[in-house]
mmCIF file of C-alpha atoms in Angstrom:
data_model
loop_
_atom_site.group_PDB
_atom_site.id
_atom_site.type_symbol
_atom_site.label_atom_id
_atom_site.label_comp_id
_atom_site.label_asym_id
_atom_site.label_seq_id
_atom_site.Cartn_x
_atom_site.Cartn_y
_atom_site.Cartn_z
ATOM 1 C CA UNK A 1 -4.458 -25.944 8.872
ATOM 2 C CA UNK A 2 -4.344 -24.736 5.234
ATOM 3 C CA UNK A 3 -7.906 -25.002 4.014
ATOM 4 C CA UNK A 4 -6.739 -24.192 0.577
ATOM 5 C CA UNK A 5 -3.922 -25.505 -1.291
ATOM 6 C CA UNK A 6 -2.089 -24.362 -4.264
ATOM 7 C CA UNK A 7 0.639 -26.434 -6.257
ATOM 8 C CA UNK A 8 3.347 -25.734 -7.113
ATOM 9 C CA UNK A 9 4.625 -23.177 -5.026
ATOM 10 C CA UNK A 10 7.320 -22.463 -7.042
ATOM 11 C CA UNK A 11 8.063 -22.372 -10.794
ATOM 12 C CA UNK A 12 10.478 -21.711 -13.382
ATOM 13 C CA UNK A 13 10.136 -21.907 -17.096
ATOM 14 C CA UNK A 14 11.394 -20.937 -20.279
ATOM 15 C CA UNK A 15 9.293 -18.204 -22.341
ATOM 16 C CA UNK A 16 6.913 -19.795 -24.753
ATOM 17 C CA UNK A 17 5.923 -22.651 -22.454
ATOM 18 C CA UNK A 18 2.575 -23.236 -20.511
ATOM 19 C CA UNK A 19 2.587 -23.522 -16.789
ATOM 20 C CA UNK A 20 -0.432 -25.000 -14.924
ATOM 21 C CA UNK A 21 -1.084 -23.986 -11.394
ATOM 22 C CA UNK A 22 -3.437 -26.154 -9.232
ATOM 23 C CA UNK A 23 -5.703 -24.856 -6.229
ATOM 24 C CA UNK A 24 -7.313 -26.865 -4.351
ATOM 25 C CA UNK A 25 -10.194 -26.228 -1.244
ATOM 26 C CA UNK A 26 -9.151 -29.023 1.316
ATOM 27 C CA UNK A 27 -12.000 -29.874 3.650
ATOM 28 C CA UNK A 28 -15.118 -27.707 1.640
ATOM 29 C CA UNK A 29 -16.408 -27.469 -1.720
ATOM 30 C CA UNK A 30 -16.096 -24.555 -3.466
ATOM 31 C CA UNK A 31 -18.359 -24.028 -6.609
ATOM 32 C CA UNK A 32 -16.666 -20.240 -6.966
ATOM 33 C CA UNK A 33 -12.711 -19.866 -6.656
ATOM 34 C CA UNK A 34 -10.984 -16.810 -7.227
ATOM 35 C CA UNK A 35 -7.461 -16.232 -8.768
ATOM 36 C CA UNK A 36 -5.579 -13.062 -8.219
ATOM 37 C CA UNK A 37 -1.583 -11.827 -9.310
ATOM 38 C CA UNK A 38 0.401 -9.926 -7.321
ATOM 39 C CA UNK A 39 3.316 -7.871 -8.738
ATOM 40 C CA UNK A 40 6.062 -6.711 -6.430
ATOM 41 C CA UNK A 41 5.251 -3.602 -4.246
ATOM 42 C CA UNK A 42 1.597 -3.808 -6.026
ATOM 43 C CA UNK A 43 -1.712 -5.015 -4.671
ATOM 44 C CA UNK A 44 -3.281 -8.223 -5.367
ATOM 45 C CA UNK A 45 -5.301 -8.153 -8.380
ATOM 46 C CA UNK A 46 -8.429 -10.203 -9.102
ATOM 47 C CA UNK A 47 -7.570 -11.648 -12.478
ATOM 48 C CA UNK A 48 -10.685 -13.864 -12.653
ATOM 49 C CA UNK A 49 -13.743 -15.541 -10.841
ATOM 50 C CA UNK A 50 -13.497 -19.407 -11.386
ATOM 51 C CA UNK A 51 -17.273 -21.112 -11.705
ATOM 52 C CA UNK A 52 -17.722 -24.871 -11.202
ATOM 53 C CA UNK A 53 -19.307 -26.256 -14.338
ATOM 54 C CA UNK A 54 -19.514 -23.142 -16.394
ATOM 55 C CA UNK A 55 -16.786 -20.511 -17.905
ATOM 56 C CA UNK A 56 -14.901 -18.335 -15.885
ATOM 57 C CA UNK A 57 -15.445 -14.637 -15.526
ATOM 58 C CA UNK A 58 -12.505 -12.564 -16.409
ATOM 59 C CA UNK A 59 -11.766 -8.849 -15.068
ATOM 60 C CA UNK A 60 -11.326 -6.106 -17.393
ATOM 61 C CA UNK A 61 -7.593 -6.124 -19.326
ATOM 62 C CA UNK A 62 -6.907 -9.780 -18.268
ATOM 63 C CA UNK A 63 -6.611 -12.109 -21.581
ATOM 64 C CA UNK A 64 -8.796 -15.332 -21.239
ATOM 65 C CA UNK A 65 -6.787 -16.987 -24.159
ATOM 66 C CA UNK A 66 -3.665 -16.622 -22.206
ATOM 67 C CA UNK A 67 -4.720 -17.202 -18.658
ATOM 68 C CA UNK A 68 -7.093 -20.291 -18.986
ATOM 69 C CA UNK A 69 -9.075 -21.231 -16.301
ATOM 70 C CA UNK A 70 -10.774 -24.663 -15.558
ATOM 71 C CA UNK A 71 -12.974 -25.229 -12.612
ATOM 72 C CA UNK A 72 -13.508 -29.129 -12.824
ATOM 73 C CA UNK A 73 -14.784 -30.020 -9.761
ATOM 74 C CA UNK A 74 -15.814 -28.507 -6.677
ATOM 75 C CA UNK A 75 -12.442 -28.636 -4.932
ATOM 76 C CA UNK A 76 -10.153 -28.128 -7.796
ATOM 77 C CA UNK A 77 -9.447 -25.200 -10.260
ATOM 78 C CA UNK A 78 -6.534 -24.894 -12.282
ATOM 79 C CA UNK A 79 -5.034 -21.768 -13.982
ATOM 80 C CA UNK A 80 -3.028 -22.174 -17.368
ATOM 81 C CA UNK A 81 -0.606 -19.607 -18.377
ATOM 82 C CA UNK A 82 -0.135 -20.570 -21.798
ATOM 83 C CA UNK A 83 2.812 -18.949 -24.007
ATOM 84 C CA UNK A 84 4.432 -17.353 -21.084
ATOM 85 C CA UNK A 85 6.664 -14.311 -21.269
ATOM 86 C CA UNK A 86 8.667 -12.753 -18.582
ATOM 87 C CA UNK A 87 6.352 -10.446 -18.211
ATOM 88 C CA UNK A 88 3.871 -13.031 -16.656
ATOM 89 C CA UNK A 89 6.309 -13.269 -14.238
ATOM 90 C CA UNK A 90 4.466 -13.118 -10.846
ATOM 91 C CA UNK A 91 2.728 -14.255 -7.809
ATOM 92 C CA UNK A 92 -0.421 -15.808 -8.444
ATOM 93 C CA UNK A 93 -2.761 -17.004 -5.504
ATOM 94 C CA UNK A 94 -6.059 -18.224 -5.061
ATOM 95 C CA UNK A 95 -9.110 -18.163 -2.624
ATOM 96 C CA UNK A 96 -12.117 -19.715 -2.285
ATOM 97 C CA UNK A 97 -15.006 -18.917 0.173
ATOM 98 C CA UNK A 98 -16.400 -21.226 2.027
ATOM 99 C CA UNK A 99 -20.206 -21.460 1.031
ATOM 100 C CA UNK A 100 -22.731 -19.194 2.541
ATOM 101 C CA UNK A 101 -20.486 -17.311 5.102
ATOM 102 C CA UNK A 102 -19.208 -14.412 3.041
ATOM 103 C CA UNK A 103 -16.208 -12.497 2.641
ATOM 104 C CA UNK A 104 -14.682 -13.451 6.038
ATOM 105 C CA UNK A 105 -14.203 -16.979 5.474
ATOM 106 C CA UNK A 106 -12.537 -16.413 2.319
ATOM 107 C CA UNK A 107 -9.332 -18.588 2.503
ATOM 108 C CA UNK A 108 -6.425 -17.860 0.188
ATOM 109 C CA UNK A 109 -3.859 -20.569 -1.065
ATOM 110 C CA UNK A 110 -0.144 -20.217 -0.119
ATOM 111 C CA UNK A 111 0.416 -18.639 -3.505
ATOM 112 C CA UNK A 112 2.563 -19.718 -6.677
ATOM 113 C CA UNK A 113 5.645 -17.751 -7.619
ATOM 114 C CA UNK A 114 6.222 -17.911 -11.427
ATOM 115 C CA UNK A 115 9.469 -16.691 -13.039
ATOM 116 C CA UNK A 116 9.642 -16.680 -16.792
ATOM 117 C CA UNK A 117 13.156 -16.860 -18.186
ATOM 118 C CA UNK N 1 -7.594 3.299 -11.288
ATOM 119 C CA UNK N 2 -6.857 2.267 -7.608
ATOM 120 C CA UNK N 3 -10.308 2.291 -5.842
ATOM 121 C CA UNK N 4 -8.723 0.958 -2.732
ATOM 122 C CA UNK N 5 -5.422 2.908 -1.556
ATOM 123 C CA UNK N 6 -2.942 2.369 1.217
ATOM 124 C CA UNK N 7 -0.488 5.482 0.810
ATOM 125 C CA UNK N 8 2.002 4.501 3.347
ATOM 126 C CA UNK N 9 4.153 1.526 1.903
ATOM 127 C CA UNK N 10 5.776 0.955 5.186
ATOM 128 C CA UNK N 11 5.386 1.357 8.800
ATOM 129 C CA UNK N 12 8.036 0.910 11.893
ATOM 130 C CA UNK N 13 6.813 1.038 15.442
ATOM 131 C CA UNK N 14 8.236 0.192 18.448
ATOM 132 C CA UNK N 15 6.949 -3.221 20.220
ATOM 133 C CA UNK N 16 4.464 -2.254 23.111
ATOM 134 C CA UNK N 17 3.344 0.683 21.022
ATOM 135 C CA UNK N 18 0.243 1.669 18.960
ATOM 136 C CA UNK N 19 0.196 0.795 15.211
ATOM 137 C CA UNK N 20 -2.104 2.433 12.931
ATOM 138 C CA UNK N 21 -2.409 1.372 9.245
ATOM 139 C CA UNK N 22 -4.472 3.623 7.252
ATOM 140 C CA UNK N 23 -6.784 2.763 3.997
ATOM 141 C CA UNK N 24 -8.549 5.350 1.730
ATOM 142 C CA UNK N 25 -11.535 4.221 -0.912
ATOM 143 C CA UNK N 26 -13.035 6.095 -3.774
ATOM 144 C CA UNK N 27 -16.504 4.047 -4.391
ATOM 145 C CA UNK N 28 -18.838 5.075 -1.938
ATOM 146 C CA UNK N 29 -20.662 2.034 -3.136
ATOM 147 C CA UNK N 30 -18.318 -0.478 -1.023
ATOM 148 C CA UNK N 31 -20.489 -2.095 1.830
ATOM 149 C CA UNK N 32 -17.858 -4.278 3.419
ATOM 150 C CA UNK N 33 -14.274 -3.821 4.319
ATOM 151 C CA UNK N 34 -11.536 -5.995 5.575
ATOM 152 C CA UNK N 35 -8.119 -6.297 6.676
ATOM 153 C CA UNK N 36 -5.997 -9.420 5.747
ATOM 154 C CA UNK N 37 -2.236 -10.029 6.906
ATOM 155 C CA UNK N 38 0.368 -11.581 4.773
ATOM 156 C CA UNK N 39 3.560 -13.105 5.392
ATOM 157 C CA UNK N 40 6.126 -13.514 2.768
ATOM 158 C CA UNK N 41 5.651 -16.603 0.351
ATOM 159 C CA UNK N 42 2.114 -17.172 1.985
ATOM 160 C CA UNK N 43 -1.699 -16.080 1.069
ATOM 161 C CA UNK N 44 -3.331 -13.525 3.252
ATOM 162 C CA UNK N 45 -4.953 -14.490 5.988
ATOM 163 C CA UNK N 46 -8.128 -13.024 7.412
ATOM 164 C CA UNK N 47 -7.846 -10.529 10.373
ATOM 165 C CA UNK N 48 -10.793 -8.380 10.643
ATOM 166 C CA UNK N 49 -13.570 -6.665 8.919
ATOM 167 C CA UNK N 50 -16.404 -3.895 9.322
ATOM 168 C CA UNK N 51 -19.918 -3.671 7.950
ATOM 169 C CA UNK N 52 -20.483 0.066 6.414
ATOM 170 C CA UNK N 53 -23.365 0.085 8.939
ATOM 171 C CA UNK N 54 -20.734 0.668 11.850
ATOM 172 C CA UNK N 55 -17.957 2.719 12.513
ATOM 173 C CA UNK N 56 -15.982 0.565 14.580
ATOM 174 C CA UNK N 57 -15.230 -2.919 15.266
ATOM 175 C CA UNK N 58 -12.708 -4.330 17.908
ATOM 176 C CA UNK N 59 -11.242 -7.922 18.308
ATOM 177 C CA UNK N 60 -8.844 -8.288 20.727
ATOM 178 C CA UNK N 61 -5.581 -6.119 19.938
ATOM 179 C CA UNK N 62 -7.033 -5.349 16.543
ATOM 180 C CA UNK N 63 -9.768 -2.410 16.165
ATOM 181 C CA UNK N 64 -10.877 -0.775 12.750
ATOM 182 C CA UNK N 65 -12.424 2.385 12.328
ATOM 183 C CA UNK N 66 -14.600 3.176 9.549
ATOM 184 C CA UNK N 67 -15.325 6.918 8.516
ATOM 185 C CA UNK N 68 -17.525 6.748 5.416
ATOM 186 C CA UNK N 69 -17.873 10.479 5.036
ATOM 187 C CA UNK N 70 -14.008 10.512 4.358
ATOM 188 C CA UNK N 71 -13.932 7.133 2.663
ATOM 189 C CA UNK N 72 -11.338 6.030 5.077
ATOM 190 C CA UNK N 73 -10.903 3.058 7.556
ATOM 191 C CA UNK N 74 -7.862 2.521 9.764
ATOM 192 C CA UNK N 75 -6.789 -0.487 11.563
ATOM 193 C CA UNK N 76 -5.477 -0.347 15.277
ATOM 194 C CA UNK N 77 -3.225 -2.476 16.874
ATOM 195 C CA UNK N 78 -2.418 -2.187 20.234
ATOM 196 C CA UNK N 79 0.223 -3.336 21.768
ATOM 197 C CA UNK N 80 2.007 -4.027 18.972
ATOM 198 C CA UNK N 81 3.982 -7.253 19.037
ATOM 199 C CA UNK N 82 7.307 -8.172 16.978
ATOM 200 C CA UNK N 83 4.931 -11.305 15.358
ATOM 201 C CA UNK N 84 2.947 -8.492 13.930
ATOM 202 C CA UNK N 85 5.130 -7.946 11.603
ATOM 203 C CA UNK N 86 3.961 -8.238 8.131
ATOM 204 C CA UNK N 87 2.180 -6.940 5.220
ATOM 205 C CA UNK N 88 -1.246 -5.686 5.893
ATOM 206 C CA UNK N 89 -3.996 -5.145 3.204
ATOM 207 C CA UNK N 90 -7.304 -3.395 3.258
ATOM 208 C CA UNK N 91 -9.747 -4.748 1.074
ATOM 209 C CA UNK N 92 -13.272 -4.033 0.065
ATOM 210 C CA UNK N 93 -16.493 -5.454 -1.301
ATOM 211 C CA UNK N 94 -19.876 -4.867 -2.396
ATOM 212 C CA UNK N 95 -22.803 -6.286 -0.740
ATOM 213 C CA UNK N 96 -24.330 -7.747 -3.874
ATOM 214 C CA UNK N 97 -21.050 -9.811 -3.914
ATOM 215 C CA UNK N 98 -19.011 -9.895 -0.766
ATOM 216 C CA UNK N 99 -16.987 -12.424 -2.237
ATOM 217 C CA UNK N 100 -15.059 -10.347 -4.393
ATOM 218 C CA UNK N 101 -12.475 -8.523 -3.122
ATOM 219 C CA UNK N 102 -10.792 -5.106 -4.070
ATOM 220 C CA UNK N 103 -7.187 -5.144 -2.194
ATOM 221 C CA UNK N 104 -5.227 -2.036 -1.517
ATOM 222 C CA UNK N 105 -1.412 -1.986 -2.228
ATOM 223 C CA UNK N 106 -0.645 -2.991 1.446
ATOM 224 C CA UNK N 107 1.508 -1.833 4.161
ATOM 225 C CA UNK N 108 4.436 -3.207 5.368
ATOM 226 C CA UNK N 109 4.554 -3.470 9.503
ATOM 227 C CA UNK N 110 7.562 -3.570 11.128
ATOM 228 C CA UNK N 111 7.471 -4.111 15.032
ATOM 229 C CA UNK N 112 11.029 -3.703 16.518
ATOM 230 C CA UNK N 113 11.630 -4.634 20.062
#
């Protein structure tokens, strides 16, 4: 079964509103979670690294004030797309590595399809 | 700058035949390479990986080959099955941060009967 969940799976919102996406590790604690974005026919692009108890680390070109990340507990990270615009429409995926086991056991959530009208 | 590239956006193979998916990378500092399989509206699932100290890793029907001098890796699936139809991503990481993955653009594999 799934070990990382995301909610919601699909969201449609009006331009200018904020959208929160949740990522949960279901049977392990994740001190680190990753957020990716995938545009159609493009690769998964790492947006930021979410660190439990500290600030997220953002990749170059990703606006931290627009994509707010909160890793409030060892099983939950949230990504909030603030003042969303149509160009933010994308597929957002989170992942979490099982501690101590490296990249092989990095589990991905099912993704969230965001459509901004 | 796309550090990991999959130049074939799609591949069509007959069931039972071999599927070969290719991946090129530009950063010689990558230490670890992985292949992920992704179905529509789902997150990627891990398939197979290879360390930079090896040139081949096999797991059942899946074999990954690494050619470091050419900065090239490939995934062989044999025999191909219709259930293998999906998008395949290769990814690379560094030894000092194996959790941070850099993905290729993906290749859509279709296996037809």
